[in-house]
């Protein structure tokens, strides 16, 4: 059964890698390239290398080939410091993206730079965030972003925006400064879409009022790896029955598991979940 589960898990991750590859290729060939918009991260850097080699060198390096080459150091970094399985699926995602950029031919629906910047950012940002949500790295700044997020608490979308400021400058020199501003809009949209889709980094504060604290605690800790603070001596205002208040913090990604735990242990429990701006202290996160 364990082998079957692992095979299913690997197949699922490979499917998400393919979905990401298709989405970044659609964003590149339908919106970014026709609109002269630079993407974020290493994809944008690959576009920049393509522009430079096509203008100033006798041999042009395609965006798809450049994307794979510049990610090789990231494969090594991930292999040494994150994990072998993580590295394999990162390699697969980048390889599939490079292939799909060649397979999916450009289909310019519009050359309007504003439309291309916004819709390219939406498609790529959602694909990247969805991949990260399912524990798949898309290479490049994703790896650096994960490390920086753990150290500083910055969201991956914010890290992408900060690191990609030089892409905006490159777009200005390559296509003119109006296109730099369009690329900036695309980068902002891309970063916000990553934050929306990558729910693992969205942290929530949970307060639970229950008359069955032990059952609720056991159920939550069976579903989630989360600490819980217990406040005894609470009282219900209507029936004046004894209650216990439980406090914990989770990621938005874990919301379904929390709801399952409460449904199993105390269906009459009262719970409120609010977005947490910042968490100080240890907050467990999976390594990948």
PDB file of C-alpha atoms in Angstrom:
ATOM      1  CA  UNK A   1       0.000   0.000   0.000  1.00  0.00           C
ATOM      2  CA  UNK A   2       2.838   2.396   0.830  1.00  0.00           C
ATOM      3  CA  UNK A   3       4.429   1.812  -2.574  1.00  0.00           C
ATOM      4  CA  UNK A   4       1.087   2.389  -4.295  1.00  0.00           C
ATOM      5  CA  UNK A   5       0.557   5.610  -2.348  1.00  0.00           C
ATOM      6  CA  UNK A   6       4.033   6.878  -3.230  1.00  0.00           C
ATOM      7  CA  UNK A   7       3.511   6.100  -6.923  1.00  0.00           C
ATOM      8  CA  UNK A   8       0.200   7.963  -6.845  1.00  0.00           C
ATOM      9  CA  UNK A   9       1.880  10.896  -5.084  1.00  0.00           C
ATOM     10  CA  UNK A  10       4.690  11.008  -7.635  1.00  0.00           C
ATOM     11  CA  UNK A  11       2.225  10.828 -10.532  1.00  0.00           C
ATOM     12  CA  UNK A  12       0.183  13.661  -9.018  1.00  0.00           C
ATOM     13  CA  UNK A  13       3.258  15.869  -8.639  1.00  0.00           C
ATOM     14  CA  UNK A  14       4.338  15.095 -12.187  1.00  0.00           C
ATOM     15  CA  UNK A  15       0.873  16.133 -13.378  1.00  0.00           C
ATOM     16  CA  UNK A  16       1.127  19.434 -11.527  1.00  0.00           C
ATOM     17  CA  UNK A  17       4.578  19.958 -13.073  1.00  0.00           C
ATOM     18  CA  UNK A  18       3.024  19.532 -16.507  1.00  0.00           C
ATOM     19  CA  UNK A  19       0.172  21.929 -15.672  1.00  0.00           C
ATOM     20  CA  UNK A  20       2.670  24.553 -14.554  1.00  0.00           C
ATOM     21  CA  UNK A  21       4.721  24.056 -17.722  1.00  0.00           C
ATOM     22  CA  UNK A  22       1.654  24.538 -19.913  1.00  0.00           C
ATOM     23  CA  UNK A  23       0.563  27.682 -18.054  1.00  0.00           C
ATOM     24  CA  UNK A  24       3.956  29.398 -18.168  1.00  0.00           C
ATOM     25  CA  UNK A  25       4.218  28.512 -21.869  1.00  0.00           C
ATOM     26  CA  UNK A  26       0.770  29.985 -22.570  1.00  0.00           C
ATOM     27  CA  UNK A  27       1.713  33.142 -20.689  1.00  0.00           C
ATOM     28  CA  UNK A  28       5.001  33.382 -22.614  1.00  0.00           C
ATOM     29  CA  UNK A  29       3.804  32.623 -26.137  1.00  0.00           C
ATOM     30  CA  UNK A  30       0.351  34.225 -26.093  1.00  0.00           C
ATOM     31  CA  UNK A  31       0.946  37.330 -23.975  1.00  0.00           C
ATOM     32  CA  UNK A  32       4.507  38.168 -22.913  1.00  0.00           C
ATOM     33  CA  UNK A  33       6.384  37.696 -26.189  1.00  0.00           C
ATOM     34  CA  UNK A  34       3.793  39.434 -28.420  1.00  0.00           C
ATOM     35  CA  UNK A  35       3.446  42.286 -25.902  1.00  0.00           C
ATOM     36  CA  UNK A  36       7.211  42.714 -25.310  1.00  0.00           C
ATOM     37  CA  UNK A  37       6.687  42.033 -21.608  1.00  0.00           C
ATOM     38  CA  UNK A  38       9.360  40.525 -19.385  1.00  0.00           C
ATOM     39  CA  UNK A  39       8.329  37.879 -16.881  1.00  0.00           C
ATOM     40  CA  UNK A  40       9.525  37.505 -13.307  1.00  0.00           C
ATOM     41  CA  UNK A  41      12.458  35.534 -11.975  1.00  0.00           C
ATOM     42  CA  UNK A  42      14.586  33.258 -14.046  1.00  0.00           C
ATOM     43  CA  UNK A  43      11.969  33.169 -16.796  1.00  0.00           C
ATOM     44  CA  UNK A  44      12.396  36.916 -17.229  1.00  0.00           C
ATOM     45  CA  UNK A  45      16.159  36.514 -17.086  1.00  0.00           C
ATOM     46  CA  UNK A  46      15.911  33.856 -19.817  1.00  0.00           C
ATOM     47  CA  UNK A  47      13.915  36.321 -21.934  1.00  0.00           C
ATOM     48  CA  UNK A  48      16.612  38.924 -21.333  1.00  0.00           C
ATOM     49  CA  UNK A  49      19.344  36.516 -22.490  1.00  0.00           C
ATOM     50  CA  UNK A  50      17.292  35.765 -25.598  1.00  0.00           C
ATOM     51  CA  UNK A  51      16.980  39.487 -26.348  1.00  0.00           C
ATOM     52  CA  UNK A  52      20.700  40.182 -25.806  1.00  0.00           C
ATOM     53  CA  UNK A  53      21.955  37.230 -27.878  1.00  0.00           C
ATOM     54  CA  UNK A  54      19.520  37.951 -30.733  1.00  0.00           C
ATOM     55  CA  UNK A  55      20.690  41.581 -30.946  1.00  0.00           C
ATOM     56  CA  UNK A  56      24.391  41.448 -30.189  1.00  0.00           C
ATOM     57  CA  UNK A  57      25.633  37.889 -30.836  1.00  0.00           C
ATOM     58  CA  UNK A  58      25.764  35.717 -33.945  1.00  0.00           C
ATOM     59  CA  UNK A  59      24.060  32.837 -32.132  1.00  0.00           C
ATOM     60  CA  UNK A  60      20.662  33.350 -30.500  1.00  0.00           C
ATOM     61  CA  UNK A  61      19.867  31.455 -27.304  1.00  0.00           C
ATOM     62  CA  UNK A  62      16.152  30.734 -27.176  1.00  0.00           C
ATOM     63  CA  UNK A  63      14.192  31.577 -24.038  1.00  0.00           C
ATOM     64  CA  UNK A  64      13.375  27.906 -23.479  1.00  0.00           C
ATOM     65  CA  UNK A  65      17.034  26.817 -23.653  1.00  0.00           C
ATOM     66  CA  UNK A  66      18.219  29.756 -21.531  1.00  0.00           C
ATOM     67  CA  UNK A  67      15.604  28.916 -18.881  1.00  0.00           C
ATOM     68  CA  UNK A  68      16.988  25.399 -18.488  1.00  0.00           C
ATOM     69  CA  UNK A  69      20.665  26.413 -18.514  1.00  0.00           C
ATOM     70  CA  UNK A  70      20.425  29.159 -15.880  1.00  0.00           C
ATOM     71  CA  UNK A  71      18.488  26.840 -13.571  1.00  0.00           C
ATOM     72  CA  UNK A  72      21.302  24.279 -13.390  1.00  0.00           C
ATOM     73  CA  UNK A  73      22.953  26.004 -10.369  1.00  0.00           C
ATOM     74  CA  UNK A  74      19.544  25.989  -8.630  1.00  0.00           C
ATOM     75  CA  UNK A  75      19.269  22.230  -9.188  1.00  0.00           C
ATOM     76  CA  UNK A  76      22.614  21.788  -7.432  1.00  0.00           C
ATOM     77  CA  UNK A  77      21.600  24.111  -4.581  1.00  0.00           C
ATOM     78  CA  UNK A  78      18.311  22.301  -4.075  1.00  0.00           C
ATOM     79  CA  UNK A  79      19.976  18.871  -4.216  1.00  0.00           C
ATOM     80  CA  UNK A  80      22.447  19.830  -1.480  1.00  0.00           C
ATOM     81  CA  UNK A  81      20.276  21.908   0.833  1.00  0.00           C
ATOM     82  CA  UNK A  82      16.602  20.993   0.324  1.00  0.00           C
ATOM     83  CA  UNK A  83      16.131  17.393  -0.785  1.00  0.00           C
ATOM     84  CA  UNK A  84      16.527  14.934  -3.619  1.00  0.00           C
ATOM     85  CA  UNK A  85      12.823  14.424  -4.334  1.00  0.00           C
ATOM     86  CA  UNK A  86      12.280  18.177  -4.277  1.00  0.00           C
ATOM     87  CA  UNK A  87      15.158  18.612  -6.741  1.00  0.00           C
ATOM     88  CA  UNK A  88      13.812  15.942  -9.079  1.00  0.00           C
ATOM     89  CA  UNK A  89      10.415  17.612  -9.412  1.00  0.00           C
ATOM     90  CA  UNK A  90      12.068  21.019  -9.757  1.00  0.00           C
ATOM     91  CA  UNK A  91      14.157  19.600 -12.609  1.00  0.00           C
ATOM     92  CA  UNK A  92      11.028  18.051 -14.144  1.00  0.00           C
ATOM     93  CA  UNK A  93       9.058  21.313 -13.927  1.00  0.00           C
ATOM     94  CA  UNK A  94      11.807  23.351 -15.578  1.00  0.00           C
ATOM     95  CA  UNK A  95      12.441  20.705 -18.237  1.00  0.00           C
ATOM     96  CA  UNK A  96       8.744  20.460 -19.111  1.00  0.00           C
ATOM     97  CA  UNK A  97       8.438  24.249 -19.192  1.00  0.00           C
ATOM     98  CA  UNK A  98      11.378  24.470 -21.604  1.00  0.00           C
ATOM     99  CA  UNK A  99       9.844  21.789 -23.824  1.00  0.00           C
ATOM    100  CA  UNK A 100       6.340  23.258 -23.774  1.00  0.00           C
ATOM    101  CA  UNK A 101       7.659  26.685 -24.757  1.00  0.00           C
ATOM    102  CA  UNK A 102       8.887  25.034 -27.955  1.00  0.00           C
ATOM    103  CA  UNK A 103       5.809  22.859 -28.465  1.00  0.00           C
ATOM    104  CA  UNK A 104       3.165  25.547 -27.888  1.00  0.00           C
ATOM    105  CA  UNK A 105       3.628  27.937 -30.782  1.00  0.00           C
ATOM    106  CA  UNK A 106       3.098  31.689 -30.326  1.00  0.00           C
ATOM    107  CA  UNK A 107      -0.520  32.721 -30.815  1.00  0.00           C
ATOM    108  CA  UNK A 108      -0.682  36.510 -30.442  1.00  0.00           C
ATOM    109  CA  UNK A 109      -4.286  37.289 -29.512  1.00  0.00           C
ATOM    110  CA  UNK A 110      -3.272  40.898 -28.904  1.00  0.00           C
ATOM    111  CA  UNK A 111      -0.133  43.002 -28.772  1.00  0.00           C
ATOM    112  CA  UNK A 112      -1.600  45.520 -26.332  1.00  0.00           C
ATOM    113  CA  UNK A 113       1.116  45.645 -23.633  1.00  0.00           C
ATOM    114  CA  UNK A 114      -1.308  46.331 -20.770  1.00  0.00           C
ATOM    115  CA  UNK A 115      -3.482  43.323 -21.596  1.00  0.00           C
ATOM    116  CA  UNK A 116      -0.419  41.142 -22.161  1.00  0.00           C
ATOM    117  CA  UNK A 117       1.139  42.219 -18.863  1.00  0.00           C
ATOM    118  CA  UNK A 118      -1.994  41.579 -16.796  1.00  0.00           C
ATOM    119  CA  UNK A 119      -3.159  38.310 -18.321  1.00  0.00           C
ATOM    120  CA  UNK A 120       0.356  36.907 -18.617  1.00  0.00           C
ATOM    121  CA  UNK A 121       0.919  37.690 -14.932  1.00  0.00           C
ATOM    122  CA  UNK A 122      -2.384  36.087 -13.927  1.00  0.00           C
ATOM    123  CA  UNK A 123      -1.768  32.851 -15.836  1.00  0.00           C
ATOM    124  CA  UNK A 124       1.866  32.422 -14.799  1.00  0.00           C
ATOM    125  CA  UNK A 125       1.283  33.550 -11.191  1.00  0.00           C
ATOM    126  CA  UNK A 126      -1.556  31.110 -10.714  1.00  0.00           C
ATOM    127  CA  UNK A 127       0.448  28.260 -12.250  1.00  0.00           C
ATOM    128  CA  UNK A 128       3.482  29.043 -10.087  1.00  0.00           C
ATOM    129  CA  UNK A 129       1.443  29.422  -6.902  1.00  0.00           C
ATOM    130  CA  UNK A 130      -0.471  26.210  -7.603  1.00  0.00           C
ATOM    131  CA  UNK A 131       2.798  24.338  -8.139  1.00  0.00           C
ATOM    132  CA  UNK A 132       4.253  25.691  -4.888  1.00  0.00           C
ATOM    133  CA  UNK A 133       1.047  24.830  -3.040  1.00  0.00           C
ATOM    134  CA  UNK A 134       1.516  21.219  -4.120  1.00  0.00           C
ATOM    135  CA  UNK A 135       5.166  21.210  -2.955  1.00  0.00           C
ATOM    136  CA  UNK A 136       6.666  21.621  -6.417  1.00  0.00           C
ATOM    137  CA  UNK A 137       9.305  24.243  -7.095  1.00  0.00           C
ATOM    138  CA  UNK A 138       9.430  25.918 -10.483  1.00  0.00           C
ATOM    139  CA  UNK A 139      13.139  26.602 -10.082  1.00  0.00           C
ATOM    140  CA  UNK A 140      15.039  29.871  -9.957  1.00  0.00           C
ATOM    141  CA  UNK A 141      13.787  32.387  -7.424  1.00  0.00           C
ATOM    142  CA  UNK A 142      11.230  29.932  -6.040  1.00  0.00           C
ATOM    143  CA  UNK A 143      14.045  28.120  -4.249  1.00  0.00           C
ATOM    144  CA  UNK A 144      15.614  31.343  -2.990  1.00  0.00           C
ATOM    145  CA  UNK A 145      12.171  32.681  -2.084  1.00  0.00           C
ATOM    146  CA  UNK A 146      11.349  29.642   0.067  1.00  0.00           C
ATOM    147  CA  UNK A 147      14.625  30.024   1.982  1.00  0.00           C
ATOM    148  CA  UNK A 148      14.159  33.778   2.467  1.00  0.00           C
ATOM    149  CA  UNK A 149      10.525  33.335   3.545  1.00  0.00           C
ATOM    150  CA  UNK A 150      11.581  30.924   6.282  1.00  0.00           C
ATOM    151  CA  UNK A 151      14.246  33.332   7.507  1.00  0.00           C
ATOM    152  CA  UNK A 152      12.375  36.634   7.270  1.00  0.00           C
ATOM    153  CA  UNK A 153       8.673  35.822   7.014  1.00  0.00           C
ATOM    154  CA  UNK A 154       8.386  37.602   3.653  1.00  0.00           C
ATOM    155  CA  UNK A 155       5.854  36.018   1.289  1.00  0.00           C
ATOM    156  CA  UNK A 156       7.207  34.442  -1.878  1.00  0.00           C
ATOM    157  CA  UNK A 157       5.253  36.893  -4.010  1.00  0.00           C
ATOM    158  CA  UNK A 158       6.883  39.815  -2.180  1.00  0.00           C
ATOM    159  CA  UNK A 159      10.330  38.247  -2.563  1.00  0.00           C
ATOM    160  CA  UNK A 160       9.716  37.908  -6.303  1.00  0.00           C
ATOM    161  CA  UNK A 161       8.725  41.562  -6.593  1.00  0.00           C
ATOM    162  CA  UNK A 162      11.855  42.705  -4.732  1.00  0.00           C
ATOM    163  CA  UNK A 163      14.250  40.495  -6.690  1.00  0.00           C
ATOM    164  CA  UNK A 164      12.715  41.337 -10.051  1.00  0.00           C
ATOM    165  CA  UNK A 165      13.239  45.083  -9.993  1.00  0.00           C
ATOM    166  CA  UNK A 166      16.195  44.684 -12.368  1.00  0.00           C
ATOM    167  CA  UNK A 167      13.881  42.974 -14.892  1.00  0.00           C
ATOM    168  CA  UNK A 168      11.894  46.214 -15.103  1.00  0.00           C
ATOM    169  CA  UNK A 169      15.057  48.168 -15.877  1.00  0.00           C
ATOM    170  CA  UNK A 170      16.026  45.601 -18.531  1.00  0.00           C
ATOM    171  CA  UNK A 171      12.612  45.939 -20.183  1.00  0.00           C
ATOM    172  CA  UNK A 172      13.141  49.699 -20.327  1.00  0.00           C
ATOM    173  CA  UNK A 173      16.472  49.378 -22.097  1.00  0.00           C
ATOM    174  CA  UNK A 174      15.242  46.612 -24.414  1.00  0.00           C
ATOM    175  CA  UNK A 175      11.846  47.924 -25.549  1.00  0.00           C
ATOM    176  CA  UNK A 176      11.547  51.457 -24.199  1.00  0.00           C
ATOM    177  CA  UNK A 177      10.580  52.805 -20.784  1.00  0.00           C
ATOM    178  CA  UNK A 178       6.814  52.525 -21.271  1.00  0.00           C
ATOM    179  CA  UNK A 179       7.334  48.754 -21.544  1.00  0.00           C
ATOM    180  CA  UNK A 180       9.271  48.839 -18.292  1.00  0.00           C
ATOM    181  CA  UNK A 181       6.144  50.107 -16.570  1.00  0.00           C
ATOM    182  CA  UNK A 182       3.990  47.490 -18.284  1.00  0.00           C
ATOM    183  CA  UNK A 183       6.432  44.793 -17.158  1.00  0.00           C
ATOM    184  CA  UNK A 184       6.235  46.208 -13.616  1.00  0.00           C
ATOM    185  CA  UNK A 185       2.457  45.818 -13.695  1.00  0.00           C
ATOM    186  CA  UNK A 186       2.867  42.242 -14.918  1.00  0.00           C
ATOM    187  CA  UNK A 187       5.352  41.454 -12.134  1.00  0.00           C
ATOM    188  CA  UNK A 188       3.010  42.892  -9.508  1.00  0.00           C
ATOM    189  CA  UNK A 189       0.041  40.882 -10.806  1.00  0.00           C
ATOM    190  CA  UNK A 190       2.214  37.757 -11.002  1.00  0.00           C
ATOM    191  CA  UNK A 191       3.372  38.175  -7.384  1.00  0.00           C
ATOM    192  CA  UNK A 192      -0.143  38.747  -6.057  1.00  0.00           C
ATOM    193  CA  UNK A 193      -1.473  35.705  -7.914  1.00  0.00           C
ATOM    194  CA  UNK A 194       1.300  33.594  -6.364  1.00  0.00           C
ATOM    195  CA  UNK A 195       0.266  34.800  -2.908  1.00  0.00           C
ATOM    196  CA  UNK A 196      -3.387  33.985  -3.618  1.00  0.00           C
ATOM    197  CA  UNK A 197      -2.702  30.469  -4.883  1.00  0.00           C
ATOM    198  CA  UNK A 198       0.120  29.524  -2.495  1.00  0.00           C
ATOM    199  CA  UNK A 199      -2.002  29.149   0.634  1.00  0.00           C
ATOM    200  CA  UNK A 200       0.751  27.456   2.647  1.00  0.00           C
ATOM    201  CA  UNK A 201       2.251  30.849   3.453  1.00  0.00           C
ATOM    202  CA  UNK A 202      -1.028  32.449   4.591  1.00  0.00           C
ATOM    203  CA  UNK A 203      -1.157  32.070   8.358  1.00  0.00           C
ATOM    204  CA  UNK A 204      -4.369  32.031  10.366  1.00  0.00           C
ATOM    205  CA  UNK A 205      -5.187  32.344  14.065  1.00  0.00           C
ATOM    206  CA  UNK A 206      -7.793  29.885  15.329  1.00  0.00           C
ATOM    207  CA  UNK A 207      -9.934  30.149  18.471  1.00  0.00           C
ATOM    208  CA  UNK A 208     -12.102  27.157  19.390  1.00  0.00           C
ATOM    209  CA  UNK A 209     -14.738  27.051  22.154  1.00  0.00           C
ATOM    210  CA  UNK A 210     -15.610  23.475  23.091  1.00  0.00           C
ATOM    211  CA  UNK A 211     -16.972  21.309  25.883  1.00  0.00           C
ATOM    212  CA  UNK A 212     -14.817  18.372  24.715  1.00  0.00           C
ATOM    213  CA  UNK A 213     -11.289  19.790  24.806  1.00  0.00           C
ATOM    214  CA  UNK A 214      -9.384  16.494  25.031  1.00  0.00           C
ATOM    215  CA  UNK A 215     -11.165  14.983  22.033  1.00  0.00           C
ATOM    216  CA  UNK A 216     -10.704  18.148  19.986  1.00  0.00           C
ATOM    217  CA  UNK A 217      -7.003  18.429  20.855  1.00  0.00           C
ATOM    218  CA  UNK A 218      -6.338  14.778  20.024  1.00  0.00           C
ATOM    219  CA  UNK A 219      -8.189  15.082  16.730  1.00  0.00           C
ATOM    220  CA  UNK A 220      -6.425  18.286  15.665  1.00  0.00           C
ATOM    221  CA  UNK A 221      -3.000  16.914  16.523  1.00  0.00           C
ATOM    222  CA  UNK A 222      -3.756  13.721  14.609  1.00  0.00           C
ATOM    223  CA  UNK A 223      -4.552  15.801  11.534  1.00  0.00           C
ATOM    224  CA  UNK A 224      -2.099  18.671  11.967  1.00  0.00           C
ATOM    225  CA  UNK A 225       1.326  19.227  13.461  1.00  0.00           C
ATOM    226  CA  UNK A 226       0.283  22.223  15.532  1.00  0.00           C
ATOM    227  CA  UNK A 227       0.660  23.269  19.157  1.00  0.00           C
ATOM    228  CA  UNK A 228      -2.455  24.290  21.087  1.00  0.00           C
ATOM    229  CA  UNK A 229      -2.898  26.642  24.049  1.00  0.00           C
ATOM    230  CA  UNK A 230      -5.662  25.681  26.519  1.00  0.00           C
ATOM    231  CA  UNK A 231      -7.695  28.199  28.520  1.00  0.00           C
ATOM    232  CA  UNK A 232      -9.853  26.520  31.186  1.00  0.00           C
ATOM    233  CA  UNK A 233     -12.770  27.969  33.108  1.00  0.00           C
ATOM    234  CA  UNK A 234     -14.757  29.562  30.277  1.00  0.00           C
ATOM    235  CA  UNK A 235     -18.543  29.684  30.595  1.00  0.00           C
ATOM    236  CA  UNK A 236     -21.286  29.724  27.991  1.00  0.00           C
ATOM    237  CA  UNK A 237     -23.536  32.784  28.443  1.00  0.00           C
ATOM    238  CA  UNK A 238     -26.764  31.042  27.380  1.00  0.00           C
ATOM    239  CA  UNK A 239     -26.734  27.781  29.333  1.00  0.00           C
ATOM    240  CA  UNK A 240     -23.899  28.747  31.720  1.00  0.00           C
ATOM    241  CA  UNK A 241     -22.214  25.429  30.957  1.00  0.00           C
ATOM    242  CA  UNK A 242     -18.466  24.961  31.317  1.00  0.00           C
ATOM    243  CA  UNK A 243     -16.365  25.518  28.222  1.00  0.00           C
ATOM    244  CA  UNK A 244     -12.694  25.390  27.277  1.00  0.00           C
ATOM    245  CA  UNK A 245     -11.054  27.789  24.829  1.00  0.00           C
ATOM    246  CA  UNK A 246      -8.290  26.510  22.547  1.00  0.00           C
ATOM    247  CA  UNK A 247      -5.906  28.704  20.590  1.00  0.00           C
ATOM    248  CA  UNK A 248      -3.684  27.617  17.705  1.00  0.00           C
ATOM    249  CA  UNK A 249      -2.206  28.910  14.451  1.00  0.00           C
ATOM    250  CA  UNK A 250      -2.407  27.165  11.079  1.00  0.00           C
ATOM    251  CA  UNK A 251      -1.786  27.901   7.432  1.00  0.00           C
ATOM    252  CA  UNK A 252      -4.745  28.472   5.126  1.00  0.00           C
ATOM    253  CA  UNK A 253      -3.652  25.318   3.309  1.00  0.00           C
ATOM    254  CA  UNK A 254      -4.554  23.328   6.464  1.00  0.00           C
ATOM    255  CA  UNK A 255      -8.087  24.700   6.770  1.00  0.00           C
ATOM    256  CA  UNK A 256      -9.811  21.594   5.411  1.00  0.00           C
ATOM    257  CA  UNK A 257      -7.897  19.372   7.834  1.00  0.00           C
ATOM    258  CA  UNK A 258      -8.911  21.611  10.741  1.00  0.00           C
ATOM    259  CA  UNK A 259     -12.568  21.408   9.728  1.00  0.00           C
ATOM    260  CA  UNK A 260     -12.343  17.616   9.475  1.00  0.00           C
ATOM    261  CA  UNK A 261     -10.764  17.421  12.934  1.00  0.00           C
ATOM    262  CA  UNK A 262     -13.521  19.523  14.487  1.00  0.00           C
ATOM    263  CA  UNK A 263     -16.245  17.581  12.694  1.00  0.00           C
ATOM    264  CA  UNK A 264     -14.850  14.290  14.006  1.00  0.00           C
ATOM    265  CA  UNK A 265     -14.310  15.412  17.613  1.00  0.00           C
ATOM    266  CA  UNK A 266     -17.003  17.992  18.428  1.00  0.00           C
ATOM    267  CA  UNK A 267     -19.484  19.005  15.755  1.00  0.00           C
ATOM    268  CA  UNK A 268     -20.976  21.584  18.162  1.00  0.00           C
ATOM    269  CA  UNK A 269     -17.680  23.362  18.766  1.00  0.00           C
ATOM    270  CA  UNK A 270     -17.569  27.067  17.976  1.00  0.00           C
ATOM    271  CA  UNK A 271     -14.515  28.245  16.070  1.00  0.00           C
ATOM    272  CA  UNK A 272     -13.336  31.521  14.595  1.00  0.00           C
ATOM    273  CA  UNK A 273     -10.474  31.816  12.105  1.00  0.00           C
ATOM    274  CA  UNK A 274      -8.810  35.148  11.394  1.00  0.00           C
ATOM    275  CA  UNK A 275      -5.893  36.154   9.204  1.00  0.00           C
ATOM    276  CA  UNK A 276      -2.666  36.677  11.142  1.00  0.00           C
ATOM    277  CA  UNK A 277      -0.455  39.576  10.075  1.00  0.00           C
ATOM    278  CA  UNK A 278       2.618  38.220  11.837  1.00  0.00           C
ATOM    279  CA  UNK A 279       3.558  35.263  14.030  1.00  0.00           C
ATOM    280  CA  UNK A 280       6.436  35.660  16.486  1.00  0.00           C
ATOM    281  CA  UNK A 281       8.046  32.456  17.698  1.00  0.00           C
ATOM    282  CA  UNK A 282       8.266  28.964  16.281  1.00  0.00           C
ATOM    283  CA  UNK A 283       5.757  28.082  13.583  1.00  0.00           C
ATOM    284  CA  UNK A 284       6.340  24.653  12.092  1.00  0.00           C
ATOM    285  CA  UNK A 285       6.615  24.489   8.311  1.00  0.00           C
ATOM    286  CA  UNK A 286       7.328  21.414   6.177  1.00  0.00           C
ATOM    287  CA  UNK A 287      10.823  21.367   4.697  1.00  0.00           C
ATOM    288  CA  UNK A 288       9.362  21.273   1.196  1.00  0.00           C
TER     289      UNK A 288
END
